[in-house]
CSV table of C-alpha atoms in Angstrom, one decimal:
chain,number,residue,atom,x,y,z
W,1,MET,CA,-100.6,18.6,-146.6
W,2,THR,CA,-103.5,19.8,-145.3
W,3,VAL,CA,-105.4,23.1,-143.4
W,4,GLY,CA,-105.7,21.4,-140.1
W,5,ASP,CA,-102.4,21.0,-140.3
W,6,ALA,CA,-100.5,23.5,-141.2
W,7,SER,CA,-102.3,25.0,-139.1
W,8,GLN,CA,-100.7,23.1,-136.5
W,9,ASN,CA,-97.3,23.0,-137.6
W,10,ALA,CA,-97.7,26.8,-137.0
W,11,ASP,CA,-99.3,25.9,-132.8
W,12,ALA,CA,-96.0,24.2,-132.6
W,13,LEU,CA,-93.9,26.7,-134.3
W,14,ARG,CA,-95.4,29.6,-131.5
W,15,LEU,CA,-94.9,28.2,-128.3
W,16,ARG,CA,-91.5,26.9,-129.1
W,17,ARG,CA,-90.9,31.1,-130.2
W,18,ALA,CA,-92.6,31.7,-126.4
W,19,ALA,CA,-90.8,28.6,-124.5
W,20,GLY,CA,-87.9,29.8,-125.7
W,21,VAL,CA,-88.3,33.9,-124.5
W,22,LEU,CA,-89.6,33.0,-121.1
W,23,LEU,CA,-86.4,30.9,-121.2
W,24,LEU,CA,-84.3,33.7,-122.4
W,25,ILE,CA,-86.1,36.3,-119.5
W,26,PHE,CA,-85.6,33.3,-117.1
W,27,CYS,CA,-81.5,33.2,-118.3
W,28,LEU,CA,-81.3,37.3,-117.3
W,29,GLY,CA,-83.1,37.1,-114.4
W,30,THR,CA,-81.2,34.5,-113.9
W,31,ALA,CA,-77.4,36.3,-113.8
W,32,ILE,CA,-79.1,39.0,-113.0
W,33,GLY,CA,-79.7,37.7,-109.4
W,34,LEU,CA,-76.4,36.3,-109.1
W,35,VAL,CA,-74.8,39.4,-110.0
W,36,HIS,CA,-76.4,42.0,-107.1
W,37,VAL,CA,-75.9,39.3,-105.3
W,38,ILE,CA,-72.6,39.0,-105.6
W,39,GLY,CA,-72.3,42.9,-105.3
W,40,LEU,CA,-74.3,42.7,-101.9
W,41,SER,CA,-71.4,40.4,-100.5
W,42,ARG,CA,-68.2,42.4,-101.7
W,43,GLN,CA,-70.4,45.1,-100.0
W,44,VAL,CA,-70.4,43.2,-96.7
W,45,LEU,CA,-67.2,41.5,-96.5
W,46,ALA,CA,-65.6,44.5,-96.8
W,47,ARG,CA,-67.7,46.3,-93.7
W,48,LEU,CA,-66.3,43.2,-92.7
W,49,GLU,CA,-62.5,43.6,-93.0
W,50,ALA,CA,-63.1,47.5,-92.4
W,51,GLN,CA,-64.1,46.8,-89.1
W,52,GLN,CA,-61.6,43.8,-87.9
W,53,VAL,CA,-63.7,41.1,-87.0
W,54,PRO,CA,-61.5,38.8,-85.4
W,55,GLN,CA,-61.7,35.2,-86.1
W,56,PRO,CA,-62.1,32.6,-83.1
W,57,SER,CA,-59.0,30.5,-81.9
W,58,LEU,CA,-59.3,28.2,-79.1
W,59,MET,CA,-55.5,28.1,-78.8
W,60,HIS,CA,-54.4,32.2,-79.2
W,61,GLN,CA,-57.0,33.2,-76.2
W,62,PRO,CA,-56.5,35.4,-74.0
W,63,HIS,CA,-56.9,34.7,-70.5
W,64,THR,CA,-60.8,34.0,-70.7
W,65,GLN,CA,-61.4,30.2,-70.6
W,66,SER,CA,-62.0,29.5,-67.2
W,67,ARG,CA,-63.1,33.0,-66.6
W,68,GLY,CA,-67.6,32.0,-66.1
W,69,VAL,CA,-66.6,29.5,-63.6
W,70,VAL,CA,-65.0,31.1,-61.3
W,71,GLY,CA,-66.7,33.6,-59.1
W,72,GLY,CA,-67.1,35.3,-63.1
W,73,ALA,CA,-64.6,37.6,-64.8
W,74,TRP,CA,-61.1,38.1,-62.9
W,75,GLN,CA,-61.5,41.0,-61.0
W,76,ARG,CA,-59.5,42.7,-58.5
W,77,VAL,CA,-60.4,41.9,-54.5
W,78,HIS,CA,-60.4,44.0,-51.5
W,79,SER,CA,-57.2,43.1,-49.6
W,80,GLN,CA,-59.4,41.4,-46.2
W,81,GLU,CA,-60.4,39.3,-48.5
W,82,ALA,CA,-58.0,37.8,-50.8
W,83,ALA,CA,-56.7,35.6,-49.9
W,84,LYS,CA,-52.7,34.5,-49.5
W,85,VAL,CA,-50.7,33.1,-52.5
W,86,LEU,CA,-47.1,31.2,-52.0
W,87,ILE,CA,-44.8,30.7,-55.1
W,88,ALA,CA,-42.0,28.5,-54.8
W,89,TYR,CA,-39.6,27.0,-57.2
W,90,SER,CA,-36.3,26.3,-58.0
W,91,ASP,CA,-33.7,29.5,-59.0
W,92,GLY,CA,-32.0,29.8,-62.1
W,93,PRO,CA,-33.3,32.4,-65.3
W,94,HIS,CA,-35.9,30.8,-66.7
W,95,LEU,CA,-37.8,29.4,-64.3
W,96,SER,CA,-37.3,33.0,-62.2
W,97,LYS,CA,-38.8,34.4,-65.2
W,98,LEU,CA,-41.9,31.8,-65.1
W,99,ALA,CA,-42.5,32.6,-61.9
W,100,ALA,CA,-43.0,36.1,-61.9
W,101,ALA,CA,-45.9,35.4,-65.6
W,102,VAL,CA,-47.0,33.0,-62.7
W,103,ASP,CA,-46.5,36.5,-60.1
W,104,VAL,CA,-48.6,39.2,-62.1
W,105,GLY,CA,-51.2,36.9,-62.8
W,106,VAL,CA,-51.6,36.7,-58.9
W,107,LEU,CA,-51.5,40.9,-58.6
W,108,ASN,CA,-54.2,40.5,-61.6
W,109,VAL,CA,-56.7,39.2,-59.2
W,110,LEU,CA,-55.5,40.4,-55.5
W,111,GLY,CA,-53.9,43.5,-56.8
W,112,ASN,CA,-52.1,45.9,-54.9
W,113,ASP,CA,-51.7,43.6,-52.4
W,114,THR,CA,-48.2,42.5,-51.7
W,115,LYS,CA,-49.0,41.2,-48.7
W,116,SER,CA,-51.2,38.6,-50.1
W,117,LEU,CA,-48.5,37.2,-51.8
W,118,ARG,CA,-44.7,35.8,-51.0
W,119,VAL,CA,-42.5,35.0,-53.4
W,120,ARG,CA,-39.5,33.0,-52.9
W,121,THR,CA,-36.9,30.7,-53.8
W,122,LEU,CA,-36.8,26.9,-52.8
W,123,ASP,CA,-33.7,28.1,-50.7
W,124,ASN,CA,-35.4,31.1,-49.1
W,125,ALA,CA,-39.0,28.9,-48.0
W,126,SER,CA,-39.8,26.5,-45.5
W,127,PHE,CA,-42.9,24.8,-44.8
W,128,ALA,CA,-43.3,26.0,-41.2
W,129,ASP,CA,-43.7,29.9,-42.1
W,130,ASP,CA,-44.4,30.1,-45.8
W,131,VAL,CA,-46.3,26.8,-46.7
W,132,LEU,CA,-49.1,26.5,-43.8
W,133,TRP,CA,-49.4,30.3,-44.4
W,134,ALA,CA,-50.8,29.6,-47.7
W,135,ASP,CA,-54.1,29.7,-49.0
W,136,ALA,CA,-52.7,28.8,-52.3
W,137,VAL,CA,-48.9,27.3,-53.4
W,138,ILE,CA,-48.0,27.4,-56.9
W,139,LEU,CA,-44.1,25.2,-56.7
W,140,GLY,CA,-41.6,25.5,-59.7
W,141,THR,CA,-39.1,22.8,-61.0
W,142,HIS,CA,-36.8,22.5,-62.9
W,143,VAL,CA,-37.1,18.6,-65.1
W,144,VAL,CA,-34.6,16.8,-63.9
W,145,ASN,CA,-34.0,13.3,-65.9
W,146,ALA,CA,-38.1,13.3,-66.2
W,147,ASN,CA,-38.5,14.0,-62.3
W,148,VAL,CA,-38.4,17.0,-59.6
W,149,GLU,CA,-34.9,18.3,-59.7
W,150,PRO,CA,-33.5,16.8,-56.3
W,151,LYS,CA,-33.5,20.3,-54.7
W,152,MET,CA,-37.5,20.6,-54.6
W,153,THR,CA,-37.8,17.3,-52.8
W,154,LYS,CA,-35.9,17.5,-50.5
W,155,PHE,CA,-38.2,20.8,-49.3
W,156,MET,CA,-41.2,18.6,-49.6
W,157,SER,CA,-39.4,15.7,-47.5
W,158,GLU,CA,-40.1,18.7,-45.0
W,159,TRP,CA,-43.2,18.7,-45.3
W,160,SER,CA,-45.2,17.7,-42.1
W,161,PHE,CA,-48.3,15.0,-41.8
W,162,LYS,CA,-49.1,16.4,-39.2
W,163,GLU,CA,-50.3,19.5,-39.9
W,164,ASP,CA,-53.9,20.0,-42.6
W,165,LEU,CA,-53.1,21.2,-46.0
W,166,SER,CA,-56.8,19.9,-47.1
W,167,GLN,CA,-58.0,23.4,-47.6
W,168,LYS,CA,-54.9,24.9,-50.0
W,169,VAL,CA,-54.8,25.0,-53.6
W,170,GLY,CA,-52.0,24.2,-54.7
W,171,ALA,CA,-50.2,23.7,-58.2
W,172,VAL,CA,-47.3,23.4,-60.3
W,173,PHE,CA,-45.5,24.7,-62.9
W,174,VAL,CA,-42.2,23.7,-64.6
W,175,THR,CA,-39.2,24.6,-67.0
W,176,SER,CA,-37.9,21.8,-70.0
W,177,GLY,CA,-35.5,22.1,-72.3
W,178,GLY,CA,-37.6,19.3,-74.9
W,179,LEU,CA,-41.2,19.1,-76.3
W,180,SER,CA,-40.7,15.0,-75.1
W,181,ALA,CA,-38.6,15.1,-71.9
W,182,GLY,CA,-40.2,14.9,-69.4
W,183,GLU,CA,-42.1,18.2,-68.3
W,184,GLU,CA,-45.4,16.7,-68.3
W,185,LEU,CA,-44.7,13.6,-65.4
W,186,THR,CA,-42.9,16.5,-64.0
W,187,MET,CA,-45.8,18.6,-63.8
W,188,VAL,CA,-48.2,15.6,-62.8
W,189,ASN,CA,-45.3,13.7,-60.5
W,190,LEU,CA,-44.8,17.3,-59.0
W,191,LEU,CA,-49.6,17.5,-58.0
W,192,HIS,CA,-49.2,13.6,-57.0
W,193,SER,CA,-47.0,14.9,-54.1
W,194,LEU,CA,-49.5,18.1,-53.9
W,195,MET,CA,-52.4,15.3,-53.6
W,196,ILE,CA,-50.3,13.1,-50.3
W,197,PHE,CA,-51.1,16.2,-48.9
W,198,ARG,CA,-54.6,16.7,-49.8
W,199,MET,CA,-54.7,20.0,-51.2
W,200,ILE,CA,-56.6,20.5,-53.9
W,201,ILE,CA,-55.4,20.7,-57.3
W,202,VAL,CA,-56.3,23.6,-59.3
W,203,GLY,CA,-54.6,23.5,-64.0
W,204,GLY,CA,-53.9,26.1,-65.4
W,205,GLU,CA,-56.9,27.9,-67.3
W,206,ARG,CA,-57.1,26.2,-70.3
W,207,TRP,CA,-57.0,22.9,-72.1
W,208,THR,CA,-53.7,23.5,-73.1
W,209,SER,CA,-52.2,23.4,-69.8
W,210,ALA,CA,-54.4,21.9,-67.6
W,211,PHE,CA,-51.3,20.8,-65.2
W,212,GLY,CA,-49.9,24.0,-64.9
W,213,ALA,CA,-47.7,25.8,-66.9
W,214,SER,CA,-44.7,25.1,-68.5
W,215,ALA,CA,-42.1,26.5,-70.5
W,216,ILE,CA,-39.9,24.5,-73.5
W,217,VAL,CA,-36.5,26.4,-73.3
W,218,GLY,CA,-33.9,24.1,-75.7
W,219,GLU,CA,-35.2,23.2,-79.0
W,220,GLY,CA,-36.9,23.8,-81.9
W,221,PRO,CA,-37.9,26.9,-82.3
W,222,PHE,CA,-37.1,27.5,-78.5
W,223,GLU,CA,-33.8,26.8,-78.7
W,224,PRO,CA,-31.7,30.4,-78.4
W,225,ALA,CA,-30.0,31.5,-81.5
W,226,GLY,CA,-26.8,30.9,-80.4
W,227,GLN,CA,-26.8,27.3,-79.2
W,228,ASN,CA,-27.2,27.0,-83.1
W,229,SER,CA,-26.1,27.1,-86.3
W,230,PRO,CA,-28.4,28.7,-89.1
W,231,GLU,CA,-27.7,24.8,-90.8
W,232,GLN,CA,-29.5,23.3,-88.2
W,233,ARG,CA,-32.0,25.2,-87.9
W,234,ASP,CA,-35.7,23.5,-89.1
W,235,PHE,CA,-37.5,27.4,-88.6
W,236,PRO,CA,-37.4,30.7,-90.4
W,237,PRO,CA,-34.4,32.6,-88.3
W,238,ILE,CA,-36.9,34.8,-86.4
W,239,CYS,CA,-38.3,32.0,-84.9
W,240,TYR,CA,-35.7,31.8,-82.5
W,241,PRO,CA,-34.7,33.9,-79.6
W,242,THR,CA,-32.2,35.7,-79.0
W,243,ASP,CA,-31.5,36.2,-75.1
W,244,PRO,CA,-30.5,32.8,-74.4
W,245,ASP,CA,-32.6,32.9,-70.7
W,246,SER,CA,-35.9,34.6,-72.3
W,247,PHE,CA,-39.2,32.1,-73.7
W,248,HIS,CA,-41.9,32.5,-76.0
W,249,ASN,CA,-44.7,34.6,-74.8
W,250,MET,CA,-47.0,30.4,-75.6
W,251,PHE,CA,-45.5,30.2,-71.9
W,252,LYS,CA,-45.7,33.3,-70.5
W,253,ASN,CA,-49.6,33.8,-70.5
W,254,LYS,CA,-50.0,30.3,-69.7
W,255,ALA,CA,-48.1,31.1,-66.7
W,256,ILE,CA,-49.9,34.4,-66.6
W,257,GLY,CA,-53.6,32.0,-66.7
W,258,LEU,CA,-52.3,29.8,-64.0
W,259,GLY,CA,-52.2,32.7,-61.6
W,260,GLU,CA,-54.6,33.9,-62.3
W,261,ARG,CA,-56.7,31.1,-61.6
W,262,VAL,CA,-55.2,29.7,-58.2
W,263,ALA,CA,-55.6,33.9,-56.7
W,264,SER,CA,-59.3,33.0,-57.8
W,265,ILE,CA,-59.7,29.8,-56.7
W,266,ALA,CA,-58.5,30.7,-53.8
W,267,THR,CA,-60.1,33.6,-53.0
W,268,GLN,CA,-63.4,32.0,-53.6
W,269,LEU,CA,-62.8,30.0,-50.9
W,270,ARG,CA,-61.0,31.9,-49.0
W,271,ARG,CA,-64.6,33.2,-49.0
W,272,ALA,CA,-66.5,30.8,-48.2
W,273,ARG,CA,-64.7,29.2,-45.6
W,274,THR,CA,-65.2,32.8,-43.7
W,275,ASP,CA,-68.6,32.8,-44.6
W,276,LEU,CA,-69.2,29.5,-42.9
W,277,LEU,CA,-67.2,31.3,-39.5
W,278,ARG,CA,-69.4,33.6,-38.9
W,279,GLN,CA,-72.5,31.8,-39.6
W,280,ASN,CA,-71.6,29.2,-36.7
């Protein structure tokens, strides 16, 4: 081996050692950086948990989805501006409670102006005294053989085509025993009847209640606990209502949202008509 070869080998050895040192420094720096990032991430997560930041959920939002569409957030109106709303429904414990939830939604907009709200069972409602009086009509029925019940059909058969209902808002709510037992068909059939009278159709505030409000009261976790045995239950016992006349809050919230939306839109239309009359 010559002197030149020995010198080249020494240089190569020094380069390898330098490269090794640089690689070691790089690895140490990367490890320290990762530890620092992990520490910061843990601090951020701890702060978020402490603040209890709500996570977005499309299916469980409160009544806000349609508030920006008409008049911004629901605001209680002055009595002279309030739309007149009629809630007419067949009797029965479940339907009565669903009607009461719609009532709550309407009053969220109308405030304490109960003179602008009428809640009637079909036996006590009339076309001449109630439907013609109202700016908005919200009808409720049980599902019978995947259709509107006879009592509702009889009530609507008394409506007159001679009267102009084209400036009135129409909406519906129903109760059904099963998940796929005609609940949506019944709502659509009832909406078709309202459309025959050229009413302005309004659905619920969410895409999950597009045709109106409904409640399932006799199947799966919505069936009262007393109507099934533990061996027949497919869901945890806590899911089943203990009150045979109650229903899930999810359905109640949809009914409240329907009442709010109907009252808000009907009030906006009433204001518009009033403004036009003043201008003319």
